[in-house]
Amino acid sequence: MKILVVGGGGREHAIVTALSKSKRVDKLYCVPGNAGIEELAECAPIGVMEFDKIAMYALEKQVDMVVVGPDDPLVAGLVDVLETAGLKVFGPDKKAAILEGSKAFSKDLMKKYNIPTAKYEVFEDSVKAVEFLNECSFPIVLKADGLALGKGVLICKDYDEAVAGIHEIMDDKKFGSAGNKMVIEEFMTGREVSVLSFTDGKTIKIMTSAQDHKRAKDNDEGLNTGGMGTFSPSPFYTKEVDEFCHKYIYQATVDAMRSEDREFKGIIFFGLMITKDGPKVLEYNARFGDPEAQVVITRMKNDIVDVFEACIDGHLENIDLQFEDNAAVCVILASDGYPVAYEKGKEIRGLENFKGKDGYYCFHAGSKKVDDKIVTNGGRVLGITAIGSDLKEARKNAYAACEWVDFDNKYMRHDIGKAIDEA
Ligand code: AMP
Ligand code: GLY
């Protein structure tokens, strides 16, 4: 088969790596890709929002399947454009991707179908939102309705902060049109766990659990980022939690989407908070997480093409989804200064150290080939991922491998997976 992957981050490098191991794949393409992906797939400089160009490229290369990685093109309807062009696509269409694209939609869905989540209200007007604060206790959570690069959530400790936050989102449009509507939500405490799943619209199969570290600095200090590292499985995702989520969350979400005539095919990512009253949904995403994909896909036993195909064709019930009984840790090597201001174009040295090392992966996120050198080209540069027999070993391996590569202004957190010690 010939397969095209859309995207150019660490998540897509992990997807392309898994596809490259499939016996069913003859040739891989990726748009736009990056310097790491280029070693496995033919890349073309087409942006993920250039829908017509992507469709033309896929038709020209006569690909048998397209896999869409990032949220923006999914929410904006890339799958619909490709399907209309007669292509077979892995990922939700626009009607279904609203599960991630609108927080107001997803909260209303959960309320209507009794899926556990935090109490909330939706507002389209900042005056009404501010008035509502009189009924709230603090801290309180403000969320821009639309996509905001993972930054549209504000946790406000008191009334004054919340008023300022509402103005930022709805009046100053800090997150653009994502702030035309907003959700005000009860603050929950507990452990966060990410659970990714495959669904064909009817059947849902759960992948192994993972956990992200979103803050830029050690001990969860500093600004929110796209994710500074992940580990899998999460020791906080117990059998009890799993049973609860199967009973009240997973299938209920898939069925709710079908009842709304928004059949969801692809990946549903459940952001869960394990509260003292049981697990509740923090958010849904309509794709693999980045960098959750790096620690989940690397532990998957199945041929990923079989799973993608079963989701598209509607026979996921026949797939026995299996994961290795081991663990993985991914540490992001970033450019110092991320997520605010940082320099790019620094030469990355030592990439060859990963060649032939089983259980070690150097997933590229922001990298670019310039002449015969590979240089940094983003805030998150590499996702150094290692397998171990358990989380402690995986963490030790990942941090050791972080020393195999180097570039000027290299920055990482040193406590990825440290919570494991407290489990
Ligand atoms: P989201 O994009 O909805 O996952 O929110 C980003 C992050 O904000 C989550 O990973 C949580 O750490 C935090 N968060 C979101 N909603 C809540 C909530 N209701 N209570 C506490 N923390 C939250
Ligand atoms: N790592 C979080 C996300 O991909 O949304």
GROMACS .gro file of C-alpha atoms and ligand atoms in nm:
model
  451
    1MET     CA    1   0.000   0.000   0.000
    2LYS     CA    2   0.094   0.364  -0.046
    3ILE     CA    3   0.005   0.586   0.248
    4LEU     CA    4   0.018   0.963   0.293
    5VAL     CA    5   0.049   1.113   0.642
    6VAL     CA    6  -0.054   1.476   0.699
    7GLY     CA    7   0.149   1.667   0.959
    8GLY     CA    8   0.506   1.740   1.049
    9GLY     CA    9   0.557   1.696   1.423
   10GLY     CA   10   0.677   1.430   1.664
   11ARG     CA   11   0.334   1.264   1.657
   12GLU     CA   12   0.353   1.224   1.280
   13HIS     CA   13   0.710   1.093   1.304
   14ALA     CA   14   0.582   0.827   1.546
   15ILE     CA   15   0.292   0.741   1.311
   16VAL     CA   16   0.526   0.722   1.008
   17THR     CA   17   0.770   0.505   1.206
   18ALA     CA   18   0.492   0.258   1.293
   19LEU     CA   19   0.368   0.257   0.933
   20SER     CA   20   0.723   0.191   0.808
   21LYS     CA   21   0.725  -0.130   1.013
   22SER     CA   22   0.406  -0.261   0.854
   23LYS     CA   23   0.443  -0.545   0.607
   24ARG     CA   24   0.153  -0.395   0.415
   25VAL     CA   25   0.326  -0.066   0.333
   26ASP     CA   26   0.527  -0.024   0.014
   27LYS     CA   27   0.572   0.351   0.007
   28LEU     CA   28   0.513   0.639   0.248
   29TYR     CA   29   0.450   1.006   0.178
   30CYS     CA   30   0.419   1.293   0.423
   31VAL     CA   31   0.321   1.661   0.401
   32PRO     CA   32   0.499   1.867   0.510
   33GLY     CA   33   0.702   1.620   0.720
   34ASN     CA   34   1.032   1.713   0.884
   35ALA     CA   35   1.398   1.610   0.871
   36GLY     CA   36   1.334   1.288   1.069
   37ILE     CA   37   1.027   1.184   0.870
   38GLU     CA   38   1.221   1.242   0.546
   39GLU     CA   39   1.430   0.933   0.619
   40LEU     CA   40   1.118   0.713   0.601
   41ALA     CA   41   0.878   0.896   0.373
   42GLU     CA   42   0.886   1.113   0.064
   43CYS     CA   43   0.796   1.462   0.186
   44ALA     CA   44   0.649   1.760   0.000
   45PRO     CA   45   0.635   2.120   0.124
   46ILE     CA   46   0.256   2.144   0.148
   47GLY     CA   47   0.098   2.296   0.459
   48VAL     CA   48  -0.161   2.100   0.659
   49MET     CA   49  -0.429   2.362   0.585
   50GLU     CA   50  -0.372   2.355   0.207
   51PHE     CA   51  -0.658   2.111   0.149
   52ASP     CA   52  -0.676   2.124  -0.231
   53LYS     CA   53  -0.301   2.080  -0.267
   54ILE     CA   54  -0.306   1.783  -0.028
   55ALA     CA   55  -0.590   1.621  -0.226
   56MET     CA   56  -0.407   1.678  -0.555
   57TYR     CA   57  -0.085   1.536  -0.415
   58ALA     CA   58  -0.262   1.226  -0.279
   59LEU     CA   59  -0.434   1.165  -0.613
   60GLU     CA   60  -0.115   1.221  -0.808
   61LYS     CA   61   0.073   0.970  -0.591
   62GLN     CA   62  -0.226   0.731  -0.606
   63VAL     CA   63  -0.218   0.665  -0.234
   64ASP     CA   64  -0.443   0.398  -0.085
   65MET     CA   65  -0.491   0.577   0.245
   66VAL     CA   66  -0.441   0.920   0.402
   67VAL     CA   67  -0.379   0.958   0.777
   68VAL     CA   68  -0.442   1.304   0.925
   69GLY     CA   69  -0.238   1.387   1.238
   70PRO     CA   70  -0.316   1.740   1.366
   71ASP     CA   71  -0.635   1.895   1.504
   72ASP     CA   72  -0.661   2.209   1.289
   73PRO     CA   73  -0.716   2.036   0.953
   74LEU     CA   74  -0.949   1.779   1.112
   75VAL     CA   75  -1.168   2.046   1.269
   76ALA     CA   76  -1.167   2.250   0.947
   77GLY     CA   77  -1.281   1.953   0.736
   78LEU     CA   78  -0.976   1.811   0.556
   79VAL     CA   79  -1.123   1.461   0.578
   80ASP     CA   80  -1.439   1.575   0.397
   81VAL     CA   81  -1.234   1.731   0.116
   82LEU     CA   82  -1.022   1.418   0.072
   83GLU     CA   83  -1.322   1.183   0.086
   84THR     CA   84  -1.502   1.390  -0.175
   85ALA     CA   85  -1.194   1.343  -0.394
   86GLY     CA   86  -1.246   0.967  -0.359
   87LEU     CA   87  -0.967   0.900  -0.111
   88LYS     CA   88  -0.975   0.661   0.186
   89VAL     CA   89  -0.898   0.864   0.499
   90PHE     CA   90  -0.823   0.783   0.864
   91GLY     CA   91  -0.965   1.057   1.087
   92PRO     CA   92  -1.302   1.210   1.179
   93ASP     CA   93  -1.489   1.428   0.932
   94LYS     CA   94  -1.577   1.787   1.016
   95LYS     CA   95  -1.913   1.701   1.171
   96ALA     CA   96  -1.742   1.460   1.413
   97ALA     CA   97  -1.422   1.657   1.480
   98ILE     CA   98  -1.638   1.924   1.649
   99LEU     CA   99  -1.593   1.700   1.954
  100GLU     CA  100  -1.253   1.871   1.983
  101GLY     CA  101  -1.332   2.186   1.784
  102SER     CA  102  -1.596   2.322   2.021
  103LYS     CA  103  -1.577   2.291   2.397
  104ALA     CA  104  -1.936   2.416   2.424
  105PHE     CA  105  -2.045   2.133   2.194
  106SER     CA  106  -1.856   1.867   2.387
  107LYS     CA  107  -1.980   1.991   2.726
  108ASP     CA  108  -2.343   1.998   2.604
  109LEU     CA  109  -2.298   1.648   2.461
  110MET     CA  110  -2.170   1.516   2.793
  111LYS     CA  111  -2.454   1.682   2.982
  112LYS     CA  112  -2.721   1.547   2.745
  113TYR     CA  113  -2.586   1.191   2.760
  114ASN     CA  114  -2.490   1.188   3.130
  115ILE     CA  115  -2.117   1.149   3.071
  116PRO     CA  116  -1.930   1.256   3.388
  117THR     CA  117  -1.766   1.598   3.356
  118ALA     CA  118  -1.727   1.921   3.556
  119LYS     CA  119  -2.033   2.147   3.601
  120TYR     CA  120  -2.031   2.437   3.355
  121GLU     CA  121  -2.214   2.712   3.171
  122VAL     CA  122  -2.167   2.838   2.813
  123PHE     CA  123  -2.157   3.212   2.732
  124GLU     CA  124  -2.169   3.412   2.410
  125ASP     CA  125  -2.156   3.747   2.586
  126SER     CA  126  -1.889   3.872   2.828
  127VAL     CA  127  -2.132   4.078   3.039
  128LYS     CA  128  -2.341   3.769   3.119
  129ALA     CA  129  -2.025   3.569   3.184
  130VAL     CA  130  -1.900   3.827   3.436
  131GLU     CA  131  -2.242   3.835   3.607
  132PHE     CA  132  -2.230   3.458   3.643
  133LEU     CA  133  -1.908   3.484   3.845
  134ASN     CA  134  -2.118   3.608   4.139
  135GLU     CA  135  -2.257   3.255   4.169
  136CYS     CA  136  -1.917   3.083   4.143
  137SER     CA  137  -1.666   2.962   4.395
  138PHE     CA  138  -1.296   2.991   4.317
  139PRO     CA  139  -1.068   2.880   4.162
  140ILE     CA  140  -1.272   2.864   3.843
  141VAL     CA  141  -1.181   2.746   3.493
  142LEU     CA  142  -1.236   2.956   3.179
  143LYS     CA  143  -1.217   2.793   2.837
  144ALA     CA  144  -1.227   2.950   2.494
  145ASP     CA  145  -1.473   2.747   2.288
  146GLY     CA  146  -1.255   2.682   1.982
  147LEU     CA  147  -0.905   2.559   1.908
  148ALA     CA  148  -0.635   2.773   2.067
  149LEU     CA  149  -0.312   2.573   2.029
  150GLY     CA  150  -0.382   2.413   2.367
  151LYS     CA  151  -0.363   2.753   2.536
  152GLY     CA  152  -0.728   2.851   2.563
  153VAL     CA  153  -0.778   2.734   2.921
  154LEU     CA  154  -0.734   2.978   3.211
  155ILE     CA  155  -0.748   2.870   3.574
  156CYS     CA  156  -0.842   3.179   3.777
  157LYS     CA  157  -0.784   3.188   4.151
  158ASP     CA  158  -1.024   3.470   4.236
  159TYR     CA  159  -1.300   3.695   4.103
  160ASP     CA  160  -1.066   3.967   3.970
  161GLU     CA  161  -0.855   3.721   3.775
  162ALA     CA  162  -1.166   3.563   3.628
  163VAL     CA  163  -1.306   3.901   3.516
  164ALA     CA  164  -0.974   3.978   3.347
  165GLY     CA  165  -0.972   3.631   3.187
  166ILE     CA  166  -1.324   3.671   3.046
  167HIS     CA  167  -1.224   4.005   2.890
  168GLU     CA  168  -0.907   3.851   2.742
  169ILE     CA  169  -1.098   3.565   2.583
  170MET     CA  170  -1.419   3.733   2.471
  171ASP     CA  171  -1.342   4.103   2.427
  172ASP     CA  172  -0.969   4.123   2.348
  173LYS     CA  173  -0.993   3.797   2.149
  174LYS     CA  174  -0.658   3.674   2.276
  175PHE     CA  175  -0.731   3.338   2.114
  176GLY     CA  176  -0.899   3.486   1.806
  177SER     CA  177  -1.240   3.356   1.702
  178ALA     CA  178  -1.193   3.062   1.942
  179GLY     CA  179  -1.320   3.313   2.200
  180ASN     CA  180  -1.652   3.396   2.032
  181LYS     CA  181  -1.803   3.162   2.289
  182MET     CA  182  -1.665   3.038   2.617
  183VAL     CA  183  -1.722   2.780   2.883
  184ILE     CA  184  -1.698   2.857   3.254
  185GLU     CA  185  -1.635   2.539   3.443
  186GLU     CA  186  -1.600   2.409   3.797
  187PHE     CA  187  -1.236   2.350   3.902
  188MET     CA  188  -1.157   1.985   3.966
  189THR     CA  189  -0.868   1.834   4.156
  190GLY     CA  190  -0.712   1.493   4.113
  191ARG     CA  191  -0.472   1.304   3.890
  192GLU     CA  192  -0.487   1.364   3.517
  193VAL     CA  193  -0.465   1.071   3.277
  194SER     CA  194  -0.484   1.061   2.897
  195VAL     CA  195  -0.657   0.767   2.736
  196LEU     CA  196  -0.652   0.734   2.359
  197SER     CA  197  -0.887   0.509   2.170
  198PHE     CA  198  -0.964   0.387   1.820
  199THR     CA  199  -1.324   0.392   1.703
  200ASP     CA  200  -1.505   0.302   1.382
  201GLY     CA  201  -1.815   0.492   1.490
  202LYS     CA  202  -1.972   0.195   1.669
  203THR     CA  203  -1.701  -0.007   1.840
  204ILE     CA  204  -1.437   0.160   2.056
  205LYS     CA  205  -1.105   0.003   2.156
  206ILE     CA  206  -0.897   0.165   2.426
  207MET     CA  207  -0.521   0.207   2.393
  208THR     CA  208  -0.283   0.194   2.687
  209SER     CA  209  -0.294   0.500   2.915
  210ALA     CA  210  -0.046   0.788   2.917
  211GLN     CA  211   0.028   1.110   3.098
  212ASP     CA  212   0.149   1.441   2.967
  213HIS     CA  213   0.355   1.715   3.137
  214LYS     CA  214   0.223   2.041   2.999
  215ARG     CA  215   0.418   2.304   3.195
  216ALA     CA  216   0.752   2.429   3.065
  217LYS     CA  217   0.953   2.386   3.386
  218ASP     CA  218   1.030   2.122   3.646
  219ASN     CA  219   0.773   2.068   3.924
  220ASP     CA  220   0.498   2.185   3.690
  221GLU     CA  221   0.610   2.544   3.701
  222GLY     CA  222   0.628   2.788   3.411
  223LEU     CA  223   0.394   2.838   3.119
  224ASN     CA  224   0.170   2.585   2.950
  225THR     CA  225   0.326   2.425   2.643
  226GLY     CA  226   0.217   2.172   2.382
  227GLY     CA  227   0.369   1.908   2.614
  228MET     CA  228   0.723   1.863   2.751
  229GLY     CA  229   0.713   1.488   2.792
  230THR     CA  230   0.494   1.185   2.849
  231PHE     CA  231   0.497   0.842   3.004
  232SER     CA  232   0.290   0.529   2.949
  233PRO     CA  233   0.120   0.349   3.112
  234SER     CA  234  -0.007   0.572   3.393
  235PRO     CA  235   0.001   0.396   3.731
  236PHE     CA  236  -0.301   0.607   3.827
  237TYR     CA  237  -0.511   0.441   3.559
  238THR     CA  238  -0.617   0.149   3.776
  239LYS     CA  239  -0.846  -0.142   3.693
  240GLU     CA  240  -1.121   0.030   3.889
  241VAL     CA  241  -1.083   0.352   3.689
  242ASP     CA  242  -1.079   0.153   3.365
  243GLU     CA  243  -1.401  -0.028   3.456
  244PHE     CA  244  -1.574   0.298   3.548
  245CYS     CA  245  -1.469   0.464   3.222
  246HIS     CA  246  -1.584   0.168   3.015
  247LYS     CA  247  -1.920   0.180   3.187
  248TYR     CA  248  -1.987   0.554   3.180
  249ILE     CA  249  -1.752   0.731   2.939
  250TYR     CA  250  -1.603   0.547   2.638
  251GLN     CA  251  -1.890   0.369   2.467
  252ALA     CA  252  -2.127   0.640   2.589
  253THR     CA  253  -1.929   0.901   2.394
  254VAL     CA  254  -1.924   0.699   2.071
  255ASP     CA  255  -2.296   0.625   2.101
  256ALA     CA  256  -2.376   0.988   2.180
  257MET     CA  257  -2.195   1.104   1.866
  258ARG     CA  258  -2.384   0.851   1.656
  259SER     CA  259  -2.715   0.957   1.808
  260GLU     CA  260  -2.633   1.315   1.710
  261ASP     CA  261  -2.571   1.201   1.351
  262ARG     CA  262  -2.202   1.276   1.393
  263GLU     CA  263  -2.054   0.928   1.365
  264PHE     CA  264  -1.691   0.953   1.479
  265LYS     CA  265  -1.428   0.743   1.301
  266GLY     CA  266  -1.068   0.778   1.408
  267ILE     CA  267  -0.911   0.851   1.742
  268ILE     CA  268  -1.089   0.988   2.045
  269PHE     CA  269  -0.847   1.113   2.307
  270PHE     CA  270  -1.007   1.130   2.652
  271GLY     CA  271  -0.843   1.379   2.888
  272LEU     CA  272  -0.954   1.247   3.226
  273MET     CA  273  -0.936   1.381   3.580
  274ILE     CA  274  -0.952   1.111   3.845
  275THR     CA  275  -1.143   1.300   4.114
  276LYS     CA  276  -1.252   1.172   4.453
  277ASP     CA  277  -1.599   1.127   4.302
  278GLY     CA  278  -1.457   0.913   4.022
  279PRO     CA  279  -1.315   0.986   3.675
  280LYS     CA  280  -1.451   1.286   3.484
  281VAL     CA  281  -1.381   1.407   3.131
  282LEU     CA  282  -1.167   1.723   3.115
  283GLU     CA  283  -1.165   1.738   2.739
  284TYR     CA  284  -1.186   1.539   2.419
  285ASN     CA  285  -0.939   1.552   2.134
  286ALA     CA  286  -1.006   1.408   1.791
  287ARG     CA  287  -0.654   1.275   1.722
  288PHE     CA  288  -0.343   1.125   1.874
  289GLY     CA  289  -0.190   1.351   2.141
  290ASP     CA  290   0.153   1.494   2.083
  291PRO     CA  291   0.367   1.372   2.265
  292GLU     CA  292   0.126   1.099   2.387
  293ALA     CA  293   0.149   0.923   2.049
  294GLN     CA  294   0.523   0.878   2.097
  295VAL     CA  295   0.480   0.662   2.410
  296VAL     CA  296   0.160   0.483   2.307
  297ILE     CA  297   0.228   0.385   1.945
  298THR     CA  298   0.573   0.254   2.034
  299ARG     CA  299   0.410   0.003   2.272
  300MET     CA  300   0.144  -0.119   2.029
  301LYS     CA  301   0.174  -0.477   1.907
  302ASN     CA  302  -0.072  -0.461   1.616
  303ASP     CA  303   0.010  -0.363   1.262
  304ILE     CA  304  -0.115  -0.004   1.266
  305VAL     CA  305  -0.242  -0.029   0.907
  306ASP     CA  306  -0.485  -0.305   1.009
  307VAL     CA  307  -0.621  -0.086   1.287
  308PHE     CA  308  -0.655   0.228   1.071
  309GLU     CA  309  -0.828   0.027   0.802
  310ALA     CA  310  -1.069  -0.136   1.047
  311CYS     CA  311  -1.170   0.208   1.175
  312ILE     CA  312  -1.234   0.334   0.823
  313ASP     CA  313  -1.418   0.022   0.705
  314GLY     CA  314  -1.622  -0.029   1.023
  315HIS     CA  315  -1.494  -0.363   1.146
  316LEU     CA  316  -1.291  -0.263   1.449
  317GLU     CA  317  -1.473  -0.530   1.650
  318ASN     CA  318  -1.251  -0.786   1.471
  319ILE     CA  319  -0.927  -0.625   1.590
  320ASP     CA  320  -0.762  -0.757   1.904
  321LEU     CA  321  -0.582  -0.441   2.010
  322GLN     CA  322  -0.274  -0.527   2.213
  323PHE     CA  323   0.009  -0.343   2.384
  324GLU     CA  324   0.342  -0.468   2.513
  325ASP     CA  325   0.365  -0.529   2.885
  326ASN     CA  326   0.638  -0.267   2.922
  327ALA     CA  327   0.662   0.110   2.959
  328ALA     CA  328   0.777   0.411   2.760
  329VAL     CA  329   0.894   0.762   2.847
  330CYS     CA  330   0.929   1.054   2.606
  331VAL     CA  331   1.135   1.360   2.702
  332ILE     CA  332   1.104   1.664   2.478
  333LEU     CA  333   1.426   1.842   2.388
  334ALA     CA  334   1.318   2.199   2.329
  335SER     CA  335   1.483   2.527   2.232
  336ASP     CA  336   1.554   2.728   2.548
  337GLY     CA  337   1.289   2.999   2.581
  338TYR     CA  338   1.002   2.786   2.446
  339PRO     CA  339   0.705   2.852   2.453
  340VAL     CA  340   0.775   3.228   2.433
  341ALA     CA  341   1.081   3.328   2.229
  342TYR     CA  342   1.365   3.106   2.111
  343GLU     CA  343   1.627   3.081   1.842
  344LYS     CA  344   1.617   2.831   1.558
  345GLY     CA  345   1.869   2.707   1.303
  346LYS     CA  346   2.109   2.541   1.552
  347GLU     CA  347   2.284   2.232   1.425
  348ILE     CA  348   2.166   1.907   1.586
  349ARG     CA  349   2.459   1.674   1.657
  350GLY     CA  350   2.460   1.306   1.749
  351LEU     CA  351   2.146   1.186   1.569
  352GLU     CA  352   2.344   0.889   1.435
  353ASN     CA  353   2.371   0.754   1.792
  354PHE     CA  354   2.014   0.624   1.765
  355LYS     CA  355   2.086   0.404   1.464
  356GLY     CA  356   2.037   0.035   1.543
  357LYS     CA  357   1.939   0.097   1.907
  358ASP     CA  358   1.635  -0.113   1.975
  359GLY     CA  359   1.384   0.043   2.211
  360TYR     CA  360   1.515   0.397   2.157
  361TYR     CA  361   1.353   0.652   1.928
  362CYS     CA  362   1.450   1.004   1.836
  363PHE     CA  363   1.126   1.154   1.704
  364HIS     CA  364   1.173   1.485   1.528
  365ALA     CA  365   0.929   1.768   1.592
  366GLY     CA  366   1.095   2.095   1.490
  367SER     CA  367   1.386   2.003   1.265
  368LYS     CA  368   1.492   2.091   0.914
  369LYS     CA  369   1.759   1.977   0.672
  370VAL     CA  370   1.986   2.254   0.549
  371ASP     CA  371   2.250   2.134   0.302
  372ASP     CA  372   2.385   1.819   0.470
  373LYS     CA  373   2.306   1.930   0.825
  374ILE     CA  374   1.995   1.895   1.037
  375VAL     CA  375   1.909   2.209   1.234
  376THR     CA  376   1.649   2.309   1.492
  377ASN     CA  377   1.335   2.457   1.344
  378GLY     CA  378   1.087   2.501   1.628
  379GLY     CA  379   1.025   2.522   2.001
  380ARG     CA  380   0.989   2.151   2.051
  381VAL     CA  381   1.279   1.997   1.859
  382LEU     CA  382   1.304   1.625   1.940
  383GLY     CA  383   1.105   1.374   2.144
  384ILE     CA  384   1.355   1.130   2.289
  385THR     CA  385   1.160   0.814   2.363
  386ALA     CA  386   1.275   0.495   2.529
  387ILE     CA  387   1.118   0.166   2.626
  388GLY     CA  388   1.190  -0.012   2.954
  389SER     CA  389   1.052  -0.313   3.134
  390ASP     CA  390   0.885  -0.071   3.375
  391LEU     CA  391   0.845   0.306   3.404
  392LYS     CA  392   1.157   0.356   3.614
  393GLU     CA  393   1.373   0.178   3.360
  394ALA     CA  394   1.208   0.356   3.068
  395ARG     CA  395   1.274   0.690   3.240
  396LYS     CA  396   1.638   0.603   3.305
  397ASN     CA  397   1.682   0.497   2.942
  398ALA     CA  398   1.510   0.807   2.803
  399TYR     CA  399   1.722   1.047   3.009
  400ALA     CA  400   2.040   0.859   2.914
  401ALA     CA  401   1.946   0.891   2.545
  402CYS     CA  402   1.883   1.264   2.588
  403GLU     CA  403   2.262   1.295   2.626
  404TRP     CA  404   2.329   1.128   2.290
  405VAL     CA  405   2.217   1.437   2.100
  406ASP     CA  406   2.312   1.798   2.139
  407PHE     CA  407   2.238   2.143   2.001
  408ASP     CA  408   2.301   2.495   2.127
  409ASN     CA  409   2.016   2.614   2.353
  410LYS     CA  410   1.897   2.257   2.422
  411TYR     CA  411   1.644   2.256   2.707
  412MET     CA  412   1.449   1.978   2.880
  413ARG     CA  413   1.254   1.908   3.195
  414HIS     CA  414   1.427   1.670   3.433
  415ASP     CA  415   1.122   1.531   3.607
  416ILE     CA  416   0.924   1.361   3.330
  417GLY     CA  417   0.762   1.058   3.485
  418LYS     CA  418   0.874   1.151   3.835
  419ALA     CA  419   0.516   1.117   3.958
  420ILE     CA  420   0.569   0.745   3.905
  421ASP     CA  421   0.771   0.738   4.225
  422GLU     CA  422   0.468   0.857   4.420
  423ALA     CA  423   0.232   0.597   4.276
  424AMP     P1  424  -0.802   2.113   2.840
  424AMP     O1  425  -0.746   2.177   2.716
  424AMP     O2  426  -0.950   2.125   2.855
  424AMP     O3  427  -0.748   1.976   2.867
  424AMP     O4  428  -0.735   2.194   2.958
  424AMP     C1  429  -0.597   2.206   2.970
  424AMP     C2  430  -0.556   2.175   3.110
  424AMP     O5  431  -0.623   2.262   3.201
  424AMP     C3  432  -0.594   2.036   3.155
  424AMP     O6  433  -0.499   1.941   3.115
  424AMP     C4  434  -0.601   2.054   3.305
  424AMP     O7  435  -0.473   2.050   3.362
  424AMP     C5  436  -0.655   2.193   3.320
  424AMP     N1  437  -0.801   2.191   3.336
  424AMP     C6  438  -0.895   2.194   3.239
  424AMP     N2  439  -1.018   2.189   3.292
  424AMP     C7  440  -1.004   2.181   3.424
  424AMP     C8  441  -1.095   2.172   3.535
  424AMP     N3  442  -1.227   2.173   3.517
  424AMP     N4  443  -1.043   2.164   3.658
  424AMP     C9  444  -0.910   2.165   3.679
  424AMP     N5  445  -0.818   2.173   3.580
  424AMP    C10  446  -0.864   2.182   3.454
  425GLY     N1  447  -0.035   1.664   2.452
  425GLY     C1  448  -0.165   1.715   2.450
  425GLY     C2  449  -0.228   1.721   2.319
  425GLY     O1  450  -0.179   1.669   2.220
  425GLY     O2  451  -0.336   1.779   2.312
   0.00000   0.00000   0.00000
